[in-house]
Tab-separated table of C-alpha atoms in Angstrom:
chain	number	residue	atom	x	y	z
A	1	MET	CA	-16.238	19.450	-17.616
A	2	PHE	CA	-13.234	19.806	-16.487
A	3	LYS	CA	-10.061	20.518	-18.793
A	4	THR	CA	-6.837	21.116	-16.619
A	5	ILE	CA	-6.476	19.037	-13.206
A	6	SER	CA	-3.227	18.776	-11.223
A	7	MET	CA	-2.295	15.914	-9.484
A	8	ILE	CA	-0.635	16.395	-6.618
A	9	GLY	CA	1.968	12.679	-5.813
A	10	LEU	CA	3.373	10.758	-8.824
A	11	GLY	CA	3.652	7.360	-6.758
A	12	TYR	CA	1.405	3.567	-6.730
A	13	ILE	CA	-1.346	6.027	-6.697
A	14	GLY	CA	-1.687	9.945	-8.578
A	15	LEU	CA	0.088	8.122	-11.422
A	16	PRO	CA	-2.397	5.505	-12.672
A	17	THR	CA	-4.940	7.766	-11.688
A	18	ALA	CA	-3.622	11.151	-13.549
A	19	THR	CA	-2.733	9.022	-16.974
A	20	LEU	CA	-6.357	7.758	-16.325
A	21	PHE	CA	-7.854	11.191	-16.849
A	22	ALA	CA	-5.301	12.085	-19.453
A	23	SER	CA	-6.196	8.890	-21.323
A	24	ARG	CA	-9.532	10.777	-21.669
A	25	LYS	CA	-7.624	13.573	-23.157
A	26	ILE	CA	-7.875	15.881	-19.965
A	27	LYS	CA	-4.669	17.643	-19.957
A	28	VAL	CA	-3.113	16.727	-16.187
A	29	ILE	CA	-0.467	18.302	-14.691
A	30	GLY	CA	1.420	15.816	-12.241
A	31	VAL	CA	3.409	17.224	-8.938
A	32	ASP	CA	5.486	15.462	-7.151
A	33	VAL	CA	8.753	16.558	-5.020
A	34	SER	CA	10.780	14.170	-6.656
A	35	GLU	CA	12.553	15.472	-9.354
A	36	HIS	CA	13.487	11.721	-10.185
A	37	ALA	CA	10.142	10.982	-10.348
A	38	VAL	CA	9.374	14.276	-13.221
A	39	ASN	CA	12.059	13.447	-15.369
A	40	THR	CA	11.144	9.759	-15.637
A	41	ILE	CA	7.104	10.649	-16.249
A	42	ASN	CA	8.002	13.530	-18.890
A	43	GLN	CA	10.696	11.013	-20.844
A	44	GLY	CA	7.116	9.063	-21.099
A	45	LYS	CA	8.294	5.964	-19.046
A	46	ILE	CA	7.597	5.256	-14.580
A	47	HIS	CA	9.467	4.901	-12.379
A	48	ILE	CA	7.053	2.212	-10.725
A	49	VAL	CA	6.043	-1.474	-11.067
A	50	GLU	CA	2.441	-1.863	-12.092
A	51	PRO	CA	0.701	-3.853	-15.628
A	52	GLU	CA	-0.472	-1.743	-17.676
A	53	LEU	CA	0.202	1.279	-16.995
A	54	ASP	CA	3.568	2.511	-19.342
A	55	MET	CA	2.359	2.036	-22.187
A	56	LEU	CA	-0.391	4.859	-21.102
A	57	VAL	CA	2.090	6.632	-19.775
A	58	HIS	CA	3.669	6.506	-22.162
A	59	ALA	CA	1.070	7.587	-24.717
A	60	ALA	CA	-0.384	10.049	-22.396
A	61	VAL	CA	2.983	11.908	-22.243
A	62	VAL	CA	3.758	12.168	-26.148
A	63	GLU	CA	-0.121	13.429	-26.635
A	64	GLY	CA	0.365	16.010	-25.019
A	65	TYR	CA	-1.844	15.396	-22.137
A	66	LEU	CA	0.658	14.203	-19.150
A	67	ARG	CA	2.991	16.548	-17.831
A	68	ALA	CA	4.951	16.199	-14.765
A	69	THR	CA	6.635	19.273	-12.157
A	70	THR	CA	8.238	19.830	-9.064
A	71	THR	CA	5.987	23.235	-9.023
A	72	PRO	CA	1.978	23.311	-8.513
A	73	GLU	CA	0.505	25.513	-11.302
A	74	PRO	CA	-3.097	26.867	-11.759
A	75	ALA	CA	-5.937	23.798	-12.767
A	76	GLU	CA	-9.291	23.836	-11.996
A	77	ALA	CA	-9.348	20.377	-9.426
A	78	PHE	CA	-6.659	19.696	-7.395
A	79	LEU	CA	-6.371	15.814	-6.544
A	80	ILE	CA	-3.873	15.291	-3.452
A	81	ALA	CA	-2.633	11.557	-3.337
A	82	VAL	CA	0.598	11.923	-0.797
A	83	PRO	CA	1.758	9.440	1.846
A	84	THR	CA	0.595	9.555	5.403
A	85	PRO	CA	3.362	7.743	7.243
A	86	PHE	CA	3.419	7.457	11.313
A	87	LYS	CA	5.211	9.185	13.018
A	88	GLY	CA	5.880	8.274	16.968
A	89	ASP	CA	3.917	5.077	17.987
A	90	HIS	CA	1.556	4.462	15.376
A	91	GLU	CA	0.881	8.247	15.295
A	92	PRO	CA	-0.541	9.706	11.484
A	93	ASP	CA	1.560	12.253	10.105
A	94	LEU	CA	0.388	14.365	8.313
A	95	SER	CA	2.903	16.392	7.032
A	96	ASN	CA	2.479	15.675	3.348
A	97	ILE	CA	-1.038	16.917	3.474
A	98	GLU	CA	-0.176	19.857	4.669
A	99	ALA	CA	2.602	20.775	2.821
A	100	ALA	CA	0.739	19.970	-0.717
A	101	ALA	CA	-2.289	22.034	0.852
A	102	ARG	CA	0.425	24.744	1.577
A	103	ALA	CA	1.923	24.075	-2.357
A	104	ILE	CA	-1.642	24.172	-4.120
A	105	ALA	CA	-2.867	27.297	-1.716
A	106	PRO	CA	-1.053	30.238	-4.096
A	107	VAL	CA	-2.002	29.290	-7.278
A	108	LEU	CA	-6.306	28.537	-6.570
A	109	GLN	CA	-8.282	29.989	-8.144
A	110	LYS	CA	-12.149	30.495	-7.571
A	111	GLY	CA	-14.599	27.900	-8.908
A	112	ASN	CA	-12.127	24.781	-8.580
A	113	LEU	CA	-12.274	21.755	-7.211
A	114	VAL	CA	-9.735	20.356	-4.346
A	115	ILE	CA	-9.844	16.582	-3.352
A	116	LEU	CA	-7.961	15.049	-0.736
A	117	GLU	CA	-7.040	10.779	-1.510
A	118	SER	CA	-4.671	9.960	0.723
A	119	THR	CA	-5.941	7.836	3.184
A	120	SER	CA	-6.215	9.762	6.468
A	121	PRO	CA	-7.354	10.233	10.073
A	122	VAL	CA	-11.282	10.817	9.822
A	123	GLY	CA	-11.359	15.071	9.878
A	124	THR	CA	-7.875	15.525	7.935
A	125	THR	CA	-10.682	16.301	5.451
A	126	GLU	CA	-11.040	19.287	7.680
A	127	LYS	CA	-7.630	19.787	8.540
A	128	LEU	CA	-6.451	20.247	4.879
A	129	ALA	CA	-9.960	22.984	4.685
A	130	ALA	CA	-7.923	24.820	6.938
A	131	TRP	CA	-4.247	24.927	6.529
A	132	LEU	CA	-6.045	25.931	2.343
A	133	ALA	CA	-8.132	28.677	4.168
A	134	GLU	CA	-5.242	30.396	6.830
A	135	ALA	CA	-2.932	30.075	3.595
A	136	ARG	CA	-6.001	32.262	1.284
A	137	PRO	CA	-8.501	34.596	3.256
A	138	ASP	CA	-8.967	36.182	-0.025
A	139	LEU	CA	-10.812	33.088	-0.922
A	140	THR	CA	-13.683	31.300	1.067
A	141	PHE	CA	-14.477	27.627	2.130
A	142	PRO	CA	-17.195	24.972	2.645
A	143	GLN	CA	-16.335	25.795	6.406
A	144	GLN	CA	-16.917	29.640	6.538
A	145	VAL	CA	-19.608	29.724	3.740
A	146	GLN	CA	-21.116	25.803	2.941
A	147	GLU	CA	-21.756	25.642	-0.594
A	148	SER	CA	-21.344	29.122	-2.072
A	149	ALA	CA	-17.855	28.072	-1.399
A	150	ASP	CA	-15.236	30.020	-3.842
A	151	ILE	CA	-12.873	26.793	-3.363
A	152	GLN	CA	-15.336	23.206	-2.742
A	153	ILE	CA	-13.295	20.256	-1.236
A	154	ALA	CA	-14.085	16.981	-0.713
A	155	TYR	CA	-12.650	13.413	0.231
A	156	CYS	CA	-12.193	10.953	-1.937
A	157	PRO	CA	-10.463	7.785	-1.299
A	158	GLU	CA	-8.840	4.697	-3.837
A	159	ARG	CA	-9.542	1.032	-3.773
A	160	VAL	CA	-7.221	-0.950	-5.244
A	161	LEU	CA	-5.142	-4.105	-5.287
A	162	PRO	CA	-1.371	-3.490	-6.255
A	163	GLY	CA	-0.672	-4.919	-9.391
A	164	ARG	CA	-4.208	-4.690	-10.940
A	165	VAL	CA	-4.291	-1.167	-9.967
A	166	VAL	CA	-5.671	0.419	-13.479
A	167	HIS	CA	-7.686	-2.102	-14.118
A	168	GLU	CA	-9.734	-0.881	-10.898
A	169	LEU	CA	-10.023	2.336	-10.734
A	170	VAL	CA	-11.493	2.016	-13.510
A	171	ALA	CA	-14.462	-0.698	-12.701
A	172	ASN	CA	-14.458	0.142	-8.997
A	173	ASP	CA	-16.774	1.587	-6.666
A	174	ARG	CA	-16.071	4.949	-5.571
A	175	VAL	CA	-16.446	6.660	-2.131
A	176	LEU	CA	-17.193	10.502	-2.415
A	177	GLY	CA	-16.922	12.639	0.301
A	178	GLY	CA	-18.067	15.830	0.020
A	179	MET	CA	-17.801	18.628	2.743
A	180	THR	CA	-20.846	20.213	0.680
A	181	ARG	CA	-23.114	18.600	-1.601
A	182	THR	CA	-21.918	21.218	-4.307
A	183	ALA	CA	-18.116	19.459	-3.713
A	184	THR	CA	-19.643	16.034	-3.623
A	185	PHE	CA	-21.862	17.197	-7.191
A	186	MET	CA	-17.858	18.236	-8.530
A	187	ALA	CA	-15.858	14.868	-7.374
A	188	ALA	CA	-18.461	13.001	-9.137
A	189	THR	CA	-18.932	15.071	-12.669
A	190	LEU	CA	-14.759	14.510	-12.352
A	191	TYR	CA	-14.537	11.219	-11.766
A	192	LYS	CA	-17.049	10.174	-14.351
A	193	THR	CA	-14.523	11.069	-16.853
A	194	PHE	CA	-13.343	7.542	-16.732
A	195	VAL	CA	-14.729	5.189	-13.566
A	196	GLN	CA	-17.169	2.777	-14.622
A	197	GLY	CA	-18.313	1.729	-11.070
A	198	GLU	CA	-20.708	3.039	-9.276
A	199	LEU	CA	-20.225	6.835	-7.809
A	200	VAL	CA	-21.717	6.854	-4.367
A	201	GLY	CA	-21.795	10.597	-2.281
A	202	THR	CA	-21.862	10.705	1.250
A	203	ASN	CA	-19.914	13.948	3.536
A	204	ALA	CA	-15.941	14.056	4.157
A	205	ARG	CA	-16.410	12.455	7.859
A	206	THR	CA	-17.702	9.708	6.158
A	207	ALA	CA	-15.606	8.556	3.661
A	208	GLU	CA	-12.550	9.080	5.667
A	209	MET	CA	-13.959	6.718	7.949
A	210	CYS	CA	-15.275	3.804	5.193
A	211	LYS	CA	-11.393	3.493	3.768
A	212	LEU	CA	-9.778	2.928	7.395
A	213	THR	CA	-12.491	0.117	7.919
A	214	GLU	CA	-12.460	-1.474	4.645
A	215	ASN	CA	-8.947	-1.929	5.447
A	216	SER	CA	-9.850	-2.923	8.956
A	217	PHE	CA	-12.088	-5.386	8.521
A	218	ARG	CA	-9.105	-7.248	5.621
A	219	ASP	CA	-6.891	-6.779	8.447
A	220	VAL	CA	-9.284	-8.534	11.379
A	221	ASN	CA	-10.159	-10.729	8.952
A	222	ILE	CA	-6.141	-11.745	8.193
A	223	ALA	CA	-5.770	-11.547	11.880
A	224	PHE	CA	-7.244	-14.559	12.240
A	225	ALA	CA	-5.495	-16.732	9.838
A	226	ASN	CA	-2.365	-15.875	10.907
A	227	GLU	CA	-3.452	-16.484	15.032
A	228	LEU	CA	-4.802	-20.023	13.488
A	229	SER	CA	-1.276	-20.553	11.495
A	230	MET	CA	0.038	-20.234	14.693
A	231	ILE	CA	-2.098	-22.292	17.393
A	232	CYS	CA	-2.226	-25.305	14.721
A	233	ASP	CA	1.741	-25.025	14.476
A	234	LYS	CA	2.224	-25.513	17.796
A	235	LEU	CA	-0.603	-27.888	18.207
A	236	ASP	CA	1.116	-30.174	15.528
A	237	ILE	CA	-1.603	-29.168	12.253
A	238	ASN	CA	-1.045	-28.519	8.745
A	239	VAL	CA	-3.523	-24.791	9.036
A	240	TRP	CA	-3.727	-25.005	5.486
A	241	GLU	CA	-6.031	-28.533	5.245
A	242	LEU	CA	-7.665	-26.821	7.706
A	243	ILE	CA	-8.688	-23.650	6.053
A	244	LYS	CA	-9.067	-25.406	3.726
A	245	LEU	CA	-11.615	-28.179	4.883
A	246	ALA	CA	-13.002	-25.034	7.316
A	247	ASN	CA	-14.156	-23.574	4.374
A	248	HIS	CA	-16.050	-26.146	2.799
A	249	HIS	CA	-18.761	-24.781	5.378
A	250	PRO	CA	-20.958	-22.192	3.492
A	251	ARG	CA	-21.046	-19.619	5.709
A	252	VAL	CA	-17.362	-19.493	6.697
A	253	ASN	CA	-14.459	-17.909	4.431
A	254	ILE	CA	-11.052	-17.855	6.431
A	255	LEU	CA	-8.428	-16.417	4.295
A	256	GLN	CA	-4.493	-17.656	3.589
A	257	PRO	CA	-2.244	-16.838	6.161
A	258	GLY	CA	1.561	-15.056	5.542
A	259	CYS	CA	4.619	-14.090	6.838
A	260	GLY	CA	2.307	-10.627	8.405
A	261	VAL	CA	0.895	-7.778	6.651
A	262	GLY	CA	1.861	-4.892	4.282
A	263	GLY	CA	1.467	-1.886	2.531
A	264	HIS	CA	0.547	1.035	2.938
A	265	CYS	CA	-3.732	0.399	3.308
A	266	ILE	CA	-4.359	-2.546	5.049
A	267	ALA	CA	-0.970	-2.733	8.028
A	268	VAL	CA	-1.553	1.213	8.611
A	269	ASP	CA	-5.305	2.580	8.302
A	270	PRO	CA	-6.095	0.827	11.481
A	271	TRP	CA	-4.078	2.317	13.610
A	272	PHE	CA	-5.608	5.807	12.665
A	273	ILE	CA	-8.904	4.380	13.750
A	274	VAL	CA	-7.022	3.104	16.761
A	275	ASP	CA	-4.543	6.344	17.292
A	276	THR	CA	-7.879	8.968	17.398
A	277	THR	CA	-10.449	5.942	20.186
A	278	PRO	CA	-8.109	4.335	21.576
A	279	ASP	CA	-10.782	2.790	24.352
A	280	GLU	CA	-13.281	1.828	21.376
A	281	ALA	CA	-10.921	-0.150	19.299
A	282	ARG	CA	-10.078	-2.524	20.840
A	283	ILE	CA	-10.539	-5.971	18.098
A	284	ILE	CA	-8.870	-3.394	16.536
A	285	HIS	CA	-5.691	-3.135	17.398
A	286	MET	CA	-5.646	-6.492	19.175
A	287	ALA	CA	-5.326	-7.888	15.634
A	288	ARG	CA	-3.027	-5.422	14.478
A	289	GLU	CA	-0.629	-6.700	17.205
A	290	VAL	CA	-1.599	-10.078	16.236
A	291	ASN	CA	-0.996	-9.025	12.619
A	292	ASP	CA	2.455	-7.278	14.003
A	293	HIS	CA	3.840	-10.296	15.791
A	294	LYS	CA	3.406	-12.874	12.894
A	295	PRO	CA	7.237	-11.346	11.157
A	296	GLU	CA	8.336	-11.953	14.658
A	297	TRP	CA	7.169	-15.320	15.176
A	298	VAL	CA	8.794	-16.822	10.973
A	299	LEU	CA	12.079	-14.951	12.538
A	300	ASP	CA	11.901	-17.487	15.534
A	301	LYS	CA	11.485	-20.467	12.777
A	302	VAL	CA	14.585	-19.126	11.243
A	303	LYS	CA	16.213	-19.124	14.680
A	304	ALA	CA	15.039	-22.808	15.341
A	305	SER	CA	16.698	-23.382	11.912
A	306	ILE	CA	19.718	-22.289	11.659
A	307	ALA	CA	20.176	-23.884	15.446
A	308	ASP	CA	18.673	-27.269	13.797
A	309	THR	CA	21.995	-26.924	11.014
A	310	LEU	CA	24.655	-25.706	13.197
A	311	ALA	CA	23.906	-29.087	15.440
A	312	LYS	CA	24.451	-30.655	12.480
A	313	LYS	CA	27.409	-29.224	11.350
A	314	PRO	CA	30.326	-29.806	13.932
A	315	GLY	CA	32.967	-26.756	13.472
A	316	CYS	CA	30.691	-24.339	11.661
A	317	THR	CA	29.946	-20.669	12.821
A	318	MET	CA	27.249	-18.301	12.280
A	319	SER	CA	29.418	-16.876	9.369
A	320	ASP	CA	29.040	-19.180	7.578
A	321	ILE	CA	25.374	-20.503	7.262
A	322	LYS	CA	23.685	-19.170	4.239
A	323	VAL	CA	19.703	-18.608	4.563
A	324	ALA	CA	17.120	-17.931	1.136
A	325	CYS	CA	15.182	-14.722	1.643
A	326	LEU	CA	12.821	-15.447	-0.988
A	327	GLY	CA	10.446	-12.535	-1.395
A	328	LEU	CA	10.522	-8.887	-0.201
A	329	ALA	CA	7.321	-7.244	-1.446
A	330	PHE	CA	4.394	-6.463	1.143
A	331	LYS	CA	2.489	-9.266	-1.899
A	332	PRO	CA	2.894	-11.028	-4.787
A	333	ASP	CA	4.323	-10.145	-8.319
A	334	ILE	CA	4.745	-6.756	-7.154
A	335	ASP	CA	7.638	-4.441	-6.512
A	336	ASP	CA	5.508	-2.612	-3.278
A	337	LEU	CA	8.010	-2.836	-0.180
A	338	ARG	CA	6.475	-0.488	1.758
A	339	GLU	CA	6.015	-2.139	5.465
A	340	SER	CA	6.742	-5.238	3.654
A	341	PRO	CA	6.823	-7.996	6.170
A	342	ALA	CA	9.482	-9.682	4.237
A	343	LEU	CA	11.467	-6.807	4.557
A	344	GLU	CA	11.148	-6.551	8.107
A	345	ILE	CA	11.793	-10.638	8.920
A	346	THR	CA	14.756	-9.845	5.809
A	347	GLN	CA	16.185	-7.232	7.925
A	348	GLN	CA	16.335	-8.973	11.108
A	349	ILE	CA	18.336	-11.894	10.064
A	350	THR	CA	21.095	-9.788	8.849
A	351	LYS	CA	21.285	-8.591	12.032
A	352	LEU	CA	21.908	-12.852	13.101
A	353	GLY	CA	25.520	-12.942	11.979
A	354	CYS	CA	24.700	-14.620	8.877
A	355	GLN	CA	24.983	-15.380	5.078
A	356	ILE	CA	21.400	-13.956	3.114
A	357	LEU	CA	20.560	-14.339	-0.600
A	358	THR	CA	17.136	-12.795	-0.973
A	359	VAL	CA	15.708	-13.630	-3.739
A	360	GLU	CA	12.453	-10.601	-4.992
A	361	PRO	CA	12.221	-10.980	-9.138
A	362	ASN	CA	10.541	-7.491	-9.135
A	363	ILE	CA	13.536	-5.566	-8.225
A	364	GLU	CA	16.723	-4.196	-9.440
A	365	THR	CA	18.302	-2.837	-6.889
A	366	LEU	CA	18.360	-4.073	-2.892
A	367	PRO	CA	16.586	-0.002	-0.619
A	368	GLN	CA	18.970	1.516	1.267
A	369	LYS	CA	18.100	-0.476	4.296
A	370	LEU	CA	18.747	-4.349	3.064
A	371	ASN	CA	22.827	-2.618	2.563
A	372	GLN	CA	24.523	-5.202	4.151
A	373	PRO	CA	27.731	-6.756	3.711
A	374	ASN	CA	26.374	-9.724	4.393
A	375	LEU	CA	23.100	-9.808	1.764
A	376	SER	CA	23.533	-10.328	-1.538
A	377	LEU	CA	20.647	-9.764	-4.294
A	378	ALA	CA	20.863	-13.868	-5.599
A	379	THR	CA	18.946	-15.622	-8.571
A	380	LEU	CA	16.013	-18.166	-7.503
A	381	GLU	CA	18.667	-20.866	-8.710
A	382	ASP	CA	21.656	-19.858	-6.903
A	383	ALA	CA	19.766	-19.298	-3.818
A	384	LEU	CA	18.332	-22.573	-3.552
A	385	ALA	CA	21.757	-24.537	-4.414
A	386	THR	CA	23.680	-22.830	-1.553
A	387	ALA	CA	21.155	-21.933	0.780
A	388	ASP	CA	21.544	-24.039	4.178
A	389	VAL	CA	17.764	-22.833	5.444
A	390	VAL	CA	15.189	-21.567	2.860
A	391	CYS	CA	12.199	-18.803	4.156
A	392	VAL	CA	9.114	-18.331	1.971
A	393	LEU	CA	7.817	-14.970	2.157
A	394	VAL	CA	5.833	-14.411	-0.340
A	395	LYS	CA	3.782	-16.481	-3.434
A	396	HIS	CA	5.803	-14.832	-6.261
A	397	ARG	CA	4.604	-16.654	-9.355
A	398	PRO	CA	8.342	-17.138	-10.031
A	399	PHE	CA	8.506	-19.632	-6.526
A	400	ILE	CA	5.089	-21.194	-7.613
A	401	GLU	CA	6.400	-22.354	-11.074
A	402	ALA	CA	9.618	-23.541	-8.960
A	403	VAL	CA	7.908	-25.058	-6.683
A	404	GLU	CA	9.313	-28.443	-6.440
A	405	GLY	CA	12.595	-27.162	-6.454
A	406	ILE	CA	12.041	-25.465	-3.206
A	407	ARG	CA	10.333	-28.462	-1.801
A	408	ARG	CA	12.967	-30.732	-2.081
A	409	HIS	CA	15.196	-28.010	0.032
A	410	ALA	CA	15.837	-30.156	3.537
A	411	LEU	CA	15.090	-27.128	5.373
A	412	ALA	CA	12.464	-25.084	3.700
A	413	ILE	CA	10.482	-22.841	5.952
A	414	ASP	CA	6.757	-22.156	4.414
A	415	ALA	CA	5.382	-19.178	5.920
A	416	VAL	CA	2.891	-18.506	2.958
A	417	GLY	CA	1.444	-22.105	2.280
A	418	LEU	CA	3.517	-22.107	-1.315
A	419	LEU	CA	4.163	-25.931	-0.534
A	420	ALA	CA	0.799	-26.907	1.261
């Protein structure tokens, strides 16, 4: 039984995971480089939007089971959940994982378990083990002595949906990829604390590939729907009706098109496979290109609608045109803007020289990249009342509730099927 664990990274995955352990009366030391995140959590509050999480964090902090800091401290298990962004041309950037490894290395003790949760290219867990071994030559690691290692290491990815993270962390099955059988067993013992789903053991490389495979599968299927939407537009066919009809086939289940693919999973993970095996990952690569092109296609629709407006209003200039962008998050009813195609589209529209009214009910301030003089955060009511062009980019609940008002707008571009 683990009595003290440390969560390195207190973001969208790290904080909910840390809190669930704390809710089971385990001492959790949360570590993050952001002093704002640390201070917010220590006040019993949260710095992200996720249903149910605020109450759990408050209770865990008040009861003394969750504490945040910027400096790692000794623990029995260390879980790493830090971002793995890109560098260059979709090349995985593992610097955050390396930094986390070097940060925890000084406080590691014999018998500790280190688990990597960050979505990573195949082989990253082995790199983590190498970084730790380099920093702590006085300890042994799985790549050196296998089962008898002083420090056991595993890769255990999450499978959660933003907006349902707390529920799915508990209910979903979990893949546990240990570098040794001992590591897999220790990881299972740890996650049994709160996971009610099945804990399935494998090796680290297979677990890494499993996470990437799951999201690549989804990306390929979304790409089919997005490509279908562009084909249907050219053929003057209602893609939403078409998909509904096609899905009556007992073995067909086409997904819904959108304005692209966002988030730190589906929009990112397939590139890790492409980067590692570029000659073999042909379908995966093509799906990424289709989904990355969809925002450009939506932007072309906006440009065409602006041109129509200018043609109907003699004397009107581009600076007079108002475009309402409904939604910035990468999926409905969350505040997560990571890799968001809606955000990308909005950012590109600002370059056209028109006025932008952005409606995002889940944030209070605009991200730095949207701090432009011709862009402002607006209410849905004001946007619909004054905009020349309305572009629906995210199917947020408030937009669904106001669908009739949006439908009445003369120039409404629907990228997500809200008006279908």
